[in-house]
Coordinates of C-alpha atoms and ligand atoms in Angstrom, one line a residue:
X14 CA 27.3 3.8 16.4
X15 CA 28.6 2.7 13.1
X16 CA 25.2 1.7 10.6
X17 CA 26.6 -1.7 9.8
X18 CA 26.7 -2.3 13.8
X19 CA 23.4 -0.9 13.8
X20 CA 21.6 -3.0 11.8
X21 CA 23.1 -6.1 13.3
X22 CA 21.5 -4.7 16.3
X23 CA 18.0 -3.8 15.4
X24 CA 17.7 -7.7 13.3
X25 CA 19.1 -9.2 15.9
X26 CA 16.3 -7.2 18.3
X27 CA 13.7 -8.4 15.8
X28 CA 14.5 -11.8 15.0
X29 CA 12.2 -13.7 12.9
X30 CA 10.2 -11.1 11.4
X31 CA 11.1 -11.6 7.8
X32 CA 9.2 -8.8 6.4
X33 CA 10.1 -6.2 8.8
X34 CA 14.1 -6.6 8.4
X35 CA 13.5 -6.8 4.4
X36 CA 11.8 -3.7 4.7
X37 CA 14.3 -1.8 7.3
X38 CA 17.1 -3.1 5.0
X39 CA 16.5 -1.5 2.0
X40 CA 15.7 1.7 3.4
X41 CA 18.9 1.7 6.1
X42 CA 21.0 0.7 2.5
X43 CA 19.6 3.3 0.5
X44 CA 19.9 5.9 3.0
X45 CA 23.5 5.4 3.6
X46 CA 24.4 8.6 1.8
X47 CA 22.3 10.8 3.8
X48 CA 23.7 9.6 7.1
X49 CA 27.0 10.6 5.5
X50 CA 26.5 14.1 5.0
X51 CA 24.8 14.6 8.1
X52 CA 26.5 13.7 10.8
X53 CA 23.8 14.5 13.9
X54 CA 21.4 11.9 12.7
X55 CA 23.7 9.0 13.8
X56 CA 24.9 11.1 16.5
X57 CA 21.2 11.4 17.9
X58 CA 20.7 7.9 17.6
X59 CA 17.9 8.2 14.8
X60 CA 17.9 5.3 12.8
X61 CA 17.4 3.0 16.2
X62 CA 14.4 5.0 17.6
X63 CA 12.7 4.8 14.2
X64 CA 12.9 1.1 13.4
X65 CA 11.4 0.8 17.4
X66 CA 7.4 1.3 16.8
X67 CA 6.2 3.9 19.3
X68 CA 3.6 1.6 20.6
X69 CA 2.4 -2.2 19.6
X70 CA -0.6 -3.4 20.3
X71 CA -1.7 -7.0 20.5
X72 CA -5.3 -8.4 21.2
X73 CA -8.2 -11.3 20.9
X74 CA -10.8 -10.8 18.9
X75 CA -13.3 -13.4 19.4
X76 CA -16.1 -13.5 17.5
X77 CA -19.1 -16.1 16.5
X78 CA -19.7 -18.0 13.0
X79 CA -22.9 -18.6 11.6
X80 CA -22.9 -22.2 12.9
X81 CA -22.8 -20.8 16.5
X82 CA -19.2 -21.6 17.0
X83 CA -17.1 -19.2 18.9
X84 CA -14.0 -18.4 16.7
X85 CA -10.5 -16.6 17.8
X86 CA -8.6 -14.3 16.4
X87 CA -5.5 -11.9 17.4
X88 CA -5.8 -8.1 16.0
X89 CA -3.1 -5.5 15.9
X90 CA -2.0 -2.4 15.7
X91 CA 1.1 -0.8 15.7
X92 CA 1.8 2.6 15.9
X93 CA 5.0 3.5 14.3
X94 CA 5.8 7.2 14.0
X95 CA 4.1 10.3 15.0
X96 CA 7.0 12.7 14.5
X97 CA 5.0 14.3 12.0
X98 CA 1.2 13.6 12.7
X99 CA -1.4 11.3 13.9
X100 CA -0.2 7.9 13.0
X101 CA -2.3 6.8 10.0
X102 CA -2.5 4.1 7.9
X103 CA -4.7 0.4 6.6
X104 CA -5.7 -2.4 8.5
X105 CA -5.3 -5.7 6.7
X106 CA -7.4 -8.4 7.2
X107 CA -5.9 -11.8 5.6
X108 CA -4.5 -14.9 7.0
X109 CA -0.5 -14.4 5.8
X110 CA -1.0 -11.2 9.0
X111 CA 1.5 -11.4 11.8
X112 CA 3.5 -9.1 14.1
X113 CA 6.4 -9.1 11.1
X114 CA 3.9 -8.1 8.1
X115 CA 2.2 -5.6 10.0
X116 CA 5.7 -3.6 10.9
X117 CA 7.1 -4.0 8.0
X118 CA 4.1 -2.0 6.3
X119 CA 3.7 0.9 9.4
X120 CA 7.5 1.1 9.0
X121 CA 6.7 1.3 4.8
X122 CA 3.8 3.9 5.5
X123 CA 6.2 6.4 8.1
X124 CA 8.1 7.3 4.8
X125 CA 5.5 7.5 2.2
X126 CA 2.9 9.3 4.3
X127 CA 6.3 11.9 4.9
X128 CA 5.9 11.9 1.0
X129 CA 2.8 13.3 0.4
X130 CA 3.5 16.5 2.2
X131 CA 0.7 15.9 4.3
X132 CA 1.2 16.1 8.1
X133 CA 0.3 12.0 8.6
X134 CA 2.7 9.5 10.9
X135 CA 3.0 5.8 10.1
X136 CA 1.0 3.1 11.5
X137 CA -0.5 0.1 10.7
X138 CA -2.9 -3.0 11.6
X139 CA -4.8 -6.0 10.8
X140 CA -5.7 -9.7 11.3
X141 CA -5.3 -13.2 10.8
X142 CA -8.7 -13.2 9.8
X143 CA -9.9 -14.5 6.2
X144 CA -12.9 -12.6 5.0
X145 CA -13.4 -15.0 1.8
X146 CA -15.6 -17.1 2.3
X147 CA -17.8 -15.5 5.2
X148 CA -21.1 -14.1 5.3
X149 CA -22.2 -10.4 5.4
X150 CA -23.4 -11.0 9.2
X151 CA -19.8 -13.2 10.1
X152 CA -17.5 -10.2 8.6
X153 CA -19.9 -7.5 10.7
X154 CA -19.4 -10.0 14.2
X155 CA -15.6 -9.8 13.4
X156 CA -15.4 -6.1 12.8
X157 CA -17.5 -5.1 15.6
X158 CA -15.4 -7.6 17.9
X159 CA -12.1 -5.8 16.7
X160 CA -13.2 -2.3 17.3
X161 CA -14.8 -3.4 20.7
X162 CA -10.7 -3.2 21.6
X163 CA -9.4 -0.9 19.1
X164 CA -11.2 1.9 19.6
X165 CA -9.4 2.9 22.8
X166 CA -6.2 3.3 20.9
X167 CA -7.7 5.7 18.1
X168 CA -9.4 8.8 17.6
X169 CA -8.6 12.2 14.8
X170 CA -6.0 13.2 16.8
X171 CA -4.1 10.1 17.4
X172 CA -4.5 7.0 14.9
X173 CA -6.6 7.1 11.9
X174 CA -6.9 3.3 10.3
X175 CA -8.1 2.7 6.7
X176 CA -8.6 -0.2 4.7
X177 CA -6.2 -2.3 3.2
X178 CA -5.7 -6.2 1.8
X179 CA -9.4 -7.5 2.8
X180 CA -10.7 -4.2 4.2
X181 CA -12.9 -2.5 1.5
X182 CA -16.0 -0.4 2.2
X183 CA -18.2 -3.0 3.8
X184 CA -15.9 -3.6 6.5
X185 CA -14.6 -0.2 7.0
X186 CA -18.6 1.3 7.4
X187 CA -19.1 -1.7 10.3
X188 CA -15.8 -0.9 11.9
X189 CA -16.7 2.5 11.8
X190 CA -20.5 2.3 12.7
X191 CA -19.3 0.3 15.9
X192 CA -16.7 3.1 16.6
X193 CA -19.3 6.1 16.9
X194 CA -21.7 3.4 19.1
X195 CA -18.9 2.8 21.7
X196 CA -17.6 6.6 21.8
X197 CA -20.6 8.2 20.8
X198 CA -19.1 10.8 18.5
X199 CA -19.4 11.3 14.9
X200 CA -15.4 11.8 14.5
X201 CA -15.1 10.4 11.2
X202 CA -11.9 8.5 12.7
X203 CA -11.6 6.1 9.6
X204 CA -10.7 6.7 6.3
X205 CA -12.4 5.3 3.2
X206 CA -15.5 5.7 4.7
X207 CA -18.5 5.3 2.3
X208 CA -20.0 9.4 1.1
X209 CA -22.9 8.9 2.7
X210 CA -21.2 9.3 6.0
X211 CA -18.0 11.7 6.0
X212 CA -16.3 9.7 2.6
X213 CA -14.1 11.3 0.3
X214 CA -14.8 11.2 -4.0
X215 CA -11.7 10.1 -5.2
X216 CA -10.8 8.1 -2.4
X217 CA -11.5 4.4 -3.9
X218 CA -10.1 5.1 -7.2
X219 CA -6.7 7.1 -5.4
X220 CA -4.1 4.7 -5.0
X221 CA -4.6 3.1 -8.9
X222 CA -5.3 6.5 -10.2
X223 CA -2.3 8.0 -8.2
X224 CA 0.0 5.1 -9.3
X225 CA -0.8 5.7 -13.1
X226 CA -0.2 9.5 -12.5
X227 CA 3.6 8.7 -11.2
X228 CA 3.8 6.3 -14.2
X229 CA 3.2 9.0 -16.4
X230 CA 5.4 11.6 -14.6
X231 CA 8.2 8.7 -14.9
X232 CA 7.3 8.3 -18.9
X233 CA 7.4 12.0 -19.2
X234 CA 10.8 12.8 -18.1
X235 CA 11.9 10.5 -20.7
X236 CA 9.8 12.2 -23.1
X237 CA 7.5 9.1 -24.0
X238 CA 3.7 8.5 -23.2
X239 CA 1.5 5.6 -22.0
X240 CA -0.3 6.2 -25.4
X241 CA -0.7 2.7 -27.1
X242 CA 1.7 0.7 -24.2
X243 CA 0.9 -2.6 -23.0
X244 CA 0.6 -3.0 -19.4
X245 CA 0.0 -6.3 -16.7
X246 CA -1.1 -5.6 -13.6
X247 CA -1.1 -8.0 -10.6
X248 CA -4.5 -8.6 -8.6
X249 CA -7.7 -7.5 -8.9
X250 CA -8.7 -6.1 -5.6
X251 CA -9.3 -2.0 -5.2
X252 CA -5.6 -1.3 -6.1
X253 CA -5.5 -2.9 -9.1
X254 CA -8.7 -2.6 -10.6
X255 CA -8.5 1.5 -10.5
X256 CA -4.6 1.5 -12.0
X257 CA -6.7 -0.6 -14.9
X258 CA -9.2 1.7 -14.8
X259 CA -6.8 4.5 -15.5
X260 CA -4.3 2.9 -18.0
X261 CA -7.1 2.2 -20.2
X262 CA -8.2 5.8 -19.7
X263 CA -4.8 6.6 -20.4
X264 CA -4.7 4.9 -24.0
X265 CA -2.5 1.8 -22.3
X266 CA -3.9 -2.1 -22.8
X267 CA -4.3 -4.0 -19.8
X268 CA -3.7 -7.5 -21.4
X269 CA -4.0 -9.1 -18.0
X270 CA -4.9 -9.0 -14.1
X271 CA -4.6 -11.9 -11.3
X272 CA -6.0 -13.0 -8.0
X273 CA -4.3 -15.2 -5.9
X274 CA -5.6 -18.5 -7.6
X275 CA -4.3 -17.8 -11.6
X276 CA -4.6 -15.0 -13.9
X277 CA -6.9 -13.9 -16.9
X278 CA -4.9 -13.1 -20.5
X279 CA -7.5 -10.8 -23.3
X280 CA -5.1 -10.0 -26.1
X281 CA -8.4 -8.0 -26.6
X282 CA -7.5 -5.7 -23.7
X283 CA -9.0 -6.3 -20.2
X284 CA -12.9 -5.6 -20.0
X285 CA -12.6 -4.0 -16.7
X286 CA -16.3 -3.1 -16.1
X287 CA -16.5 -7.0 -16.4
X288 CA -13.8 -7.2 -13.7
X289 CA -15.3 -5.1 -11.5
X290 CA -18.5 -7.0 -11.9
X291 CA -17.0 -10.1 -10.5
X292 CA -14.2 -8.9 -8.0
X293 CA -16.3 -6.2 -6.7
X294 CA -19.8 -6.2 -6.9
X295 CA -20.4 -10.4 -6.9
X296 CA -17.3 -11.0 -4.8
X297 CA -16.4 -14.6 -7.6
X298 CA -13.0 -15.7 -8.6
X299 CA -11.2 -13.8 -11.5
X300 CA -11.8 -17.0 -13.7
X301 CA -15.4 -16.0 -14.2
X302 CA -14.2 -13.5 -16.6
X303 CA -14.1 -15.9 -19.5
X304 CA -17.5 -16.2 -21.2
X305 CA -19.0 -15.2 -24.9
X306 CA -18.5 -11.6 -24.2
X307 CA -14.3 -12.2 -24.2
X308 CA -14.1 -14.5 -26.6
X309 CA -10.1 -14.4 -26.5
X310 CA -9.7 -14.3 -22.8
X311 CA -7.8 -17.3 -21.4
X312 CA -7.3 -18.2 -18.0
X313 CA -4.1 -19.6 -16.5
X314 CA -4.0 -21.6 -12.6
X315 CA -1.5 -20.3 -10.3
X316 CA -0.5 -15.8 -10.5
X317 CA 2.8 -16.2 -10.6
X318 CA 2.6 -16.9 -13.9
X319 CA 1.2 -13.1 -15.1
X320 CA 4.9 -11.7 -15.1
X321 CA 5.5 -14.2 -18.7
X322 CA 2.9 -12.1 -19.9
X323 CA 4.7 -9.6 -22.5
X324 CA 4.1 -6.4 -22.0
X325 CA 6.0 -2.8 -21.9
X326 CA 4.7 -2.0 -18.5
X327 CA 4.5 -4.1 -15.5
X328 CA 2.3 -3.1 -12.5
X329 CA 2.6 -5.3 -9.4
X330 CA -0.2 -4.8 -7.5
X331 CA -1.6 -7.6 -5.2
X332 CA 0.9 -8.6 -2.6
X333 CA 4.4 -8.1 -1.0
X334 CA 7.2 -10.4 -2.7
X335 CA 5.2 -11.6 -5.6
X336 CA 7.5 -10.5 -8.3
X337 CA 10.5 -12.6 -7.9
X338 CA 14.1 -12.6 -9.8
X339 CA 12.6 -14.7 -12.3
X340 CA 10.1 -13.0 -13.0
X341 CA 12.2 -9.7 -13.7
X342 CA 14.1 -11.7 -15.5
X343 CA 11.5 -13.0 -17.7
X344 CA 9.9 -9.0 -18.1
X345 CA 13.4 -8.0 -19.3
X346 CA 13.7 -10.2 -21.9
X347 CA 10.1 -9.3 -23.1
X348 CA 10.9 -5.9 -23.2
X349 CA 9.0 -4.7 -20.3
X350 CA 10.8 -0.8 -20.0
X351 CA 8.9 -0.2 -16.5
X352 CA 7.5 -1.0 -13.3
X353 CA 6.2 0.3 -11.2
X354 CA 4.5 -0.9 -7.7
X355 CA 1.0 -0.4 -6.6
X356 CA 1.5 -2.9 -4.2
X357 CA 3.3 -2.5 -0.9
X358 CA 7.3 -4.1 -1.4
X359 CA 5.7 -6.6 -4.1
X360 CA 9.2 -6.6 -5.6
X361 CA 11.7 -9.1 -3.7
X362 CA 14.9 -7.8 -3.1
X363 CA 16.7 -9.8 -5.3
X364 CA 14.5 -8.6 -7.8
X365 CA 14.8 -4.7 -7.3
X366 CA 18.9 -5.4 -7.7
X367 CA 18.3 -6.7 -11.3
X368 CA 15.8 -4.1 -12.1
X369 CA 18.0 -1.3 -11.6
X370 CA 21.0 -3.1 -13.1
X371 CA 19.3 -3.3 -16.3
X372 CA 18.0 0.0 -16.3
X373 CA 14.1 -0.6 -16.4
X374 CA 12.5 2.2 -14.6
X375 CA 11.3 1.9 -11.3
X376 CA 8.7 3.4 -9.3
X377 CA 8.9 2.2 -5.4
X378 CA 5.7 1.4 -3.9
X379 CA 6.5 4.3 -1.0
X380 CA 6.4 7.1 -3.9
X381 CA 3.9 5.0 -6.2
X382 CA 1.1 4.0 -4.2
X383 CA 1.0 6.9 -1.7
X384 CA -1.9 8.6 -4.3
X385 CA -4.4 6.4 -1.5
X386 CA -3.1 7.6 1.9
X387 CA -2.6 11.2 0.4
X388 CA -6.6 11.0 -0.3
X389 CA -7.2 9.7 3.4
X390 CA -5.2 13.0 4.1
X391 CA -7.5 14.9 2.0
X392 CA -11.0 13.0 3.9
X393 CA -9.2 13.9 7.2
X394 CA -9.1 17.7 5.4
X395 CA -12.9 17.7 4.3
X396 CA -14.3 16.2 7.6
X397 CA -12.1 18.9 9.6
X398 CA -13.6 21.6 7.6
X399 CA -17.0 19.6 7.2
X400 CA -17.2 20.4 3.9
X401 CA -17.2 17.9 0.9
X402 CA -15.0 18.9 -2.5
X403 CA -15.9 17.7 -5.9
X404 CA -14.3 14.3 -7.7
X405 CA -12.7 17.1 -9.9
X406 CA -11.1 18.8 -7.2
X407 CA -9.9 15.8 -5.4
X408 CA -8.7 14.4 -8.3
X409 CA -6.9 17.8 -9.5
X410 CA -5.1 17.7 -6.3
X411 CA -4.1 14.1 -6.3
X412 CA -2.5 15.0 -9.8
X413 CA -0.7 17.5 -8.0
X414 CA 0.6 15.6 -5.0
X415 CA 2.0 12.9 -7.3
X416 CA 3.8 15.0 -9.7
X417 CA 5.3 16.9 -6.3
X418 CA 6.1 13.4 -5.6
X419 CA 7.9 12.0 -8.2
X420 CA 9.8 15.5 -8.1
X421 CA 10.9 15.0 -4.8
X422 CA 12.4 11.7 -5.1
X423 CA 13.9 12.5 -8.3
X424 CA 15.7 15.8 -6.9
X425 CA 16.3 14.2 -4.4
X426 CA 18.2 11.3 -5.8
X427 CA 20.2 13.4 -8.4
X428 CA 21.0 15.6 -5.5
X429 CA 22.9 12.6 -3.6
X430 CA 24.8 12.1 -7.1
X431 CA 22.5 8.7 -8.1
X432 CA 20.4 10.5 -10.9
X433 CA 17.1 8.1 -11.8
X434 CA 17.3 6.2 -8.4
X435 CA 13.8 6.6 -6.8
X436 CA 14.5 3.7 -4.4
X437 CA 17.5 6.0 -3.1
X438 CA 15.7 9.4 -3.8
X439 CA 12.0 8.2 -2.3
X440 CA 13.9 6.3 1.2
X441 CA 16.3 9.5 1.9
X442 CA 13.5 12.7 1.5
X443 CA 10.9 10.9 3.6
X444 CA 13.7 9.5 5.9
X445 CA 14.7 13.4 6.1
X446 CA 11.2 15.0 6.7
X447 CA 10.7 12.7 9.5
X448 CA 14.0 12.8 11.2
X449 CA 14.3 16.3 11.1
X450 CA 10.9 16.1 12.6
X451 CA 12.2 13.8 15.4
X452 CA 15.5 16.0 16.1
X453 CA 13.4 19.1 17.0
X454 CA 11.4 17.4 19.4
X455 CA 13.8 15.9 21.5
X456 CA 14.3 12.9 22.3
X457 CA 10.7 11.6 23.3
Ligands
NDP13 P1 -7.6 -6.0 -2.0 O1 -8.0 -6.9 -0.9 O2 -8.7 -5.1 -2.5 O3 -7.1 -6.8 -3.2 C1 -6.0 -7.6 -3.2 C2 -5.9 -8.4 -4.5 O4 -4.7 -9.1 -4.6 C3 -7.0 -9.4 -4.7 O5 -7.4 -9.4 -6.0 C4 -6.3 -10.7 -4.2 O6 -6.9 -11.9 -4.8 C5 -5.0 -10.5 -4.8 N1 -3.9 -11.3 -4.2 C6 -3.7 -11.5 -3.0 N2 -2.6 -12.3 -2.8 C7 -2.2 -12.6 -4.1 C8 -1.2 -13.4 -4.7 N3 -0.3 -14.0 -3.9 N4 -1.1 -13.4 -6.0 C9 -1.9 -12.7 -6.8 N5 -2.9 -12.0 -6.3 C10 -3.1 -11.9 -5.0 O7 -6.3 -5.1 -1.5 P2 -5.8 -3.8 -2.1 O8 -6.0 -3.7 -3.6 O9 -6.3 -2.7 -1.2 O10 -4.2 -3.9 -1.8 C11 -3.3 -4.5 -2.7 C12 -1.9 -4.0 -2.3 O11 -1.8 -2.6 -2.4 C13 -1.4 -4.4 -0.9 O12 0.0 -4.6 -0.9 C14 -1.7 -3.1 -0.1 O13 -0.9 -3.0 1.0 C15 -1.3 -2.1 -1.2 N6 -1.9 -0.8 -1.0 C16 -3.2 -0.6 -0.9 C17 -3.7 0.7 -0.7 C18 -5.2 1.0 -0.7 O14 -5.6 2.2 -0.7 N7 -6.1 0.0 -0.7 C19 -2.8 1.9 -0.6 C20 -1.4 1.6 -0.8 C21 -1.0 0.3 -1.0 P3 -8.1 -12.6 -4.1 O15 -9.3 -12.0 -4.6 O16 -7.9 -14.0 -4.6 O17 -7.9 -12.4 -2.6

C-alpha cells in the first residue's frame, strides 16, 4: 500500500489520540525517502505493524488519601516494540496522561532507544495521577497500588520502566521496593534506581548532560562553541536542571528556567544550586527563587512567556508542544541560532516547519535527549555484570554515545541528499535499525 493510504489508515484506526498521530506523522513524513529506496519495507507491510503497540495495557489503581478516602486511578503501559530488545522506557505520572500521550511517547522512545546503539525496544507508561500536592505516605499508597498490577507485565528480560514527568527517585525506589516484595527477586527491573540499591552514577544528571553534549557536537560542526552563549531552558524538573547544570559548566549563561506556573529571568545567570534547592530538595514553586541572594532575578506568571526571553540558544525542556509558532517566531527575531529539545516533541509541528525554514539548527528530542535512556542501558549493563563503574566512566561513555549519535543522524541525513536535517537523518536510522530488525524475524 501506497504511504499516503497508509496513514489515512492508521489515523483513522487511532482516532482521537492527538499526540500519537502528531508523533507518527512526522516520522512517516520524514521517512519518506527511505521507503523509496527500499522497496521491501512497504512490501512487508512495516510501517503498519510498527505504529500498532505490541501489547497495551490498561488498569485501576486504587489507592487511599490521607483523609481515609479511597481514590481511583487508571495506570498504563504500553509496550511498543521489542524488535530489538526488552521494551524499555519512563512512566509518567501527571494528570494531562492518557492512552494518546502515552503512545505517542513508546512510539517516540522505539526510535531513539534504536539510536543509542544499545539493544533496548520502546515502551512506555504512566498515570493520571498528580503527585504535587501529596504526601510522602499518599505517593508511596499510589506507587505500591500501581506495581501491585504492573509487576506481572515486567521483569529484565521483558519491560524495564524508568522515571519520567513526575517520577523521580522517591517514586521509582517505592515502585521498585514493592516490585522485589511481590516477586521476591532482587532483579533491579527499574531504572534510575537510587545507588544504594543497583543505581547507576551518571544516571540523574544523563539526559541534561547528554543533551548539552549533542548541542556541542551541533556547535562544533559549524566550528563555534557554547563558550560565552546565552541559553533558556524550559522547566525545572531533572531534565532541565542537569542541561543547566552543564551549560554553565560549559561557559553558557542560563538567563532563565520555568515550571508550569511562570518563569524566573537572572540577567545575572541562573543560580542553579538555588534551583535545585527549591525544585528538588524542598519540592516549592520556581518563584521562590527571588530573594536577596538574586537581587536581579524577576519572576514572570504564565511559562509560555520564557521563549521572549533573548537568548542564542533555546532549550525546551518541560513538556510536549510547549514551544509554539510564535514562540519560534519570537526566538528568530532575537537571534536564537539553536534549539535544541530536551523535552519529548516539545516543539509543535508548525513550529519545527519554521525552524528549519529559517535555518536555526535543530536538535530532535529522539537524538537529543536519548543521553537518559542510553544511561538506563548502561544500569541494565552494571546490574547484569553486578558491578558498579565510576561517574567518570559513565560519563566518558555517555560522551561517546552522543557524539556516535549526532554522527549517525547527520550521515544519515546527508546520505538521503538533505544535508543538516536531523529530524530526517534521526527518524530514518532508528526507523532502519528497527525495521531491519523486524524483517529478519518474520512476521511475528
Ligand atoms: P520532571 O517531572 O522532573 O520535570 C518536569 C518539569 O517541567 C517541571 O519543572 C514542571 O513544572 C515543568 N512543566 C510541566 N509542564 C509545564 C509547562 N506546561 N510549562 C512549563 N513547565 C512545565 O520531568 P523530567 O525533567 O524528567 O521530564 C521533562 C521532559 O523531558 C518530558 O518531556 C520527558 O518526557 C522528557 N524526558 C525525560 C527524560 C528523563 O530521563 N527524565 C529522558 C528523556 C526525555 P512543575 O514543577 O510546575 O510541575
Amino acid at each position: 500500500m501506497e504511504l499516503d493510504v497508509l496513514k489515512e489508515k492508521i489515523y483513522m484506526h487511532n482516532k482521537g489520540e492527538k499526540e500519537f498521530i502528531q508523533a507518527v506523522d512526522e516520522v512517516l513524513e520524514s521517512i519518506r525517502p527511505a521507503l523509496d529506496r527500499h522497496h521491501r519495507l512497504l512490501e512487508e507491510n512495516i510501517i503498519e505493524r510498527l505504529c500498532e503497540p505490541e501489547r497495551v495495557i490498561m488498569f485501576r489503581v486504587p489507592w487511599v488519601d490521607d483523609n481515609g478516602t479511597v481514590q481511583v486511578n487508571r495506570g498504563y503501559r504500553v509496550e511498543f516494540n521489542s524488535a530489538i530488545g526488552p521494551y524499555k522506557g519512563g512512566l509518567r505520572f501527571h494528570p494531562s496522561v492518557d492512552l494518546s500521550v502515552i503512545k505517542f511517547l513508546g512510539f517516540e522512545q522505539i526510535f531513539k532507544n534504536a539510536l543509542t546503539g544499545l539493544p533496548m525496544g520502546g515502551g512506555k507508561g504512566g498515570s493520571d495521577f498528580d503527585p504535587h500536592g501529596k504526601s510522602d505516605a499518599e505517593v508511596m499508597r499510589f506507587c505500591q497500588s500501581f506495581m501491585m498490577e504492573l509487576y506481572r507485565h515486567i521483569g529484565p528480560f521483558t519491560d524495564v520502566p524508568a522515571g519520567d514527568i513526575g517520577v523521580g527517585a522517591r517514586e521509582i525506589g517505592y515502585l521498585y521496593g514493592t516490585y522485589k516484595k511481590l516477586t521476591n527477586t532482587s532483579s533491579w527491573v527499574l531504572t534510575g534506581k537510587g545507588l544504594s540499591y543497583g543505581g547507576s552514577l551518571v544516571r540523574k544528571e544523563a539526559t541534561g548532560f547528554g543533551l548539552l553534549y549533542f548541542v556541542r557536537a551541533m556547535l562544533e560542526e559549524e566550528g563555534k562553541s557554547l563558550e560565552g552563549l546565552k541559553c533558556v531552558i524550559s522547566g525545572s524538573g531533572n531534565v532541565a536542571i542537569y542541561a543547566a547544570k552543564k551549560a554553565i559548566e560549559l561557559g553558557m549563561k542560563v538567563l532563565a528556567m520555568s515550571d508550569s506556573n511562570g518563569y524566573v529571568y537572572d540577567e545575572d545567570g541562573i543560580d542553579i544550586d538555588r534551583i535545585i534547592e527549591i525544585k528538588e530538595v524542598r519540592r516549592e514553586r520556581i518563584r521562590e527563587y527571588l530573594d536577596k541572594d538574586h537581587p536581579h532575578a524577576r519572576y514572570q506568571e504564565g511559562s509560555k512567556g520564557i521563549w521572549n526571553v533573548s537568548c542564542d540558544i533555546a532549550l525546551p525542556c518541560a513538556t510536549q508542544n510547549e514551544l509554539d509558532l510564535d514562540n519560534a517566531k519570537t526566538l528568530k527575531e532575537n537571534g536564537c541560532i539553536l534549539i535544541a529539545e530536551g523535552a519529548n516533541m516539545p516543539c509543535t509541528q508548525a513550529a519545527q516547519k519554521f525552524i528549519h525554514d529559517n535555518g536555526i539548527l535543530y536538535g530532535p528530542a529522539k537524538a537529543a535527549n536519548a543521553g537518559g535512556v542510553a544511561v538506563s542501558g548502561l544500569e541494565m549493563s552494571q546490574n547484569s555484570i553486578r558491578l558498579s563503574w565510576s561517574f567518570e566512566e559513565v560519563d566518558e561513555r555517555l560522551k561517546k554515545i552522543m557524539k556516535d549519535i549526532y554522527k549517525t543522524t547527520s550521515k544519515t541525513a546527508e546520505a538521503y541528499g538533505h544535508r543538516g536535517d536531523l529530524v530526517l537523518g534521526a527518524n530514518i536510522a532508528g526507523f532502519m535499525k528497527v525495521a531491519e530488525a523486524m524483517m529478519a524475524q518474520g512476521i511475528v
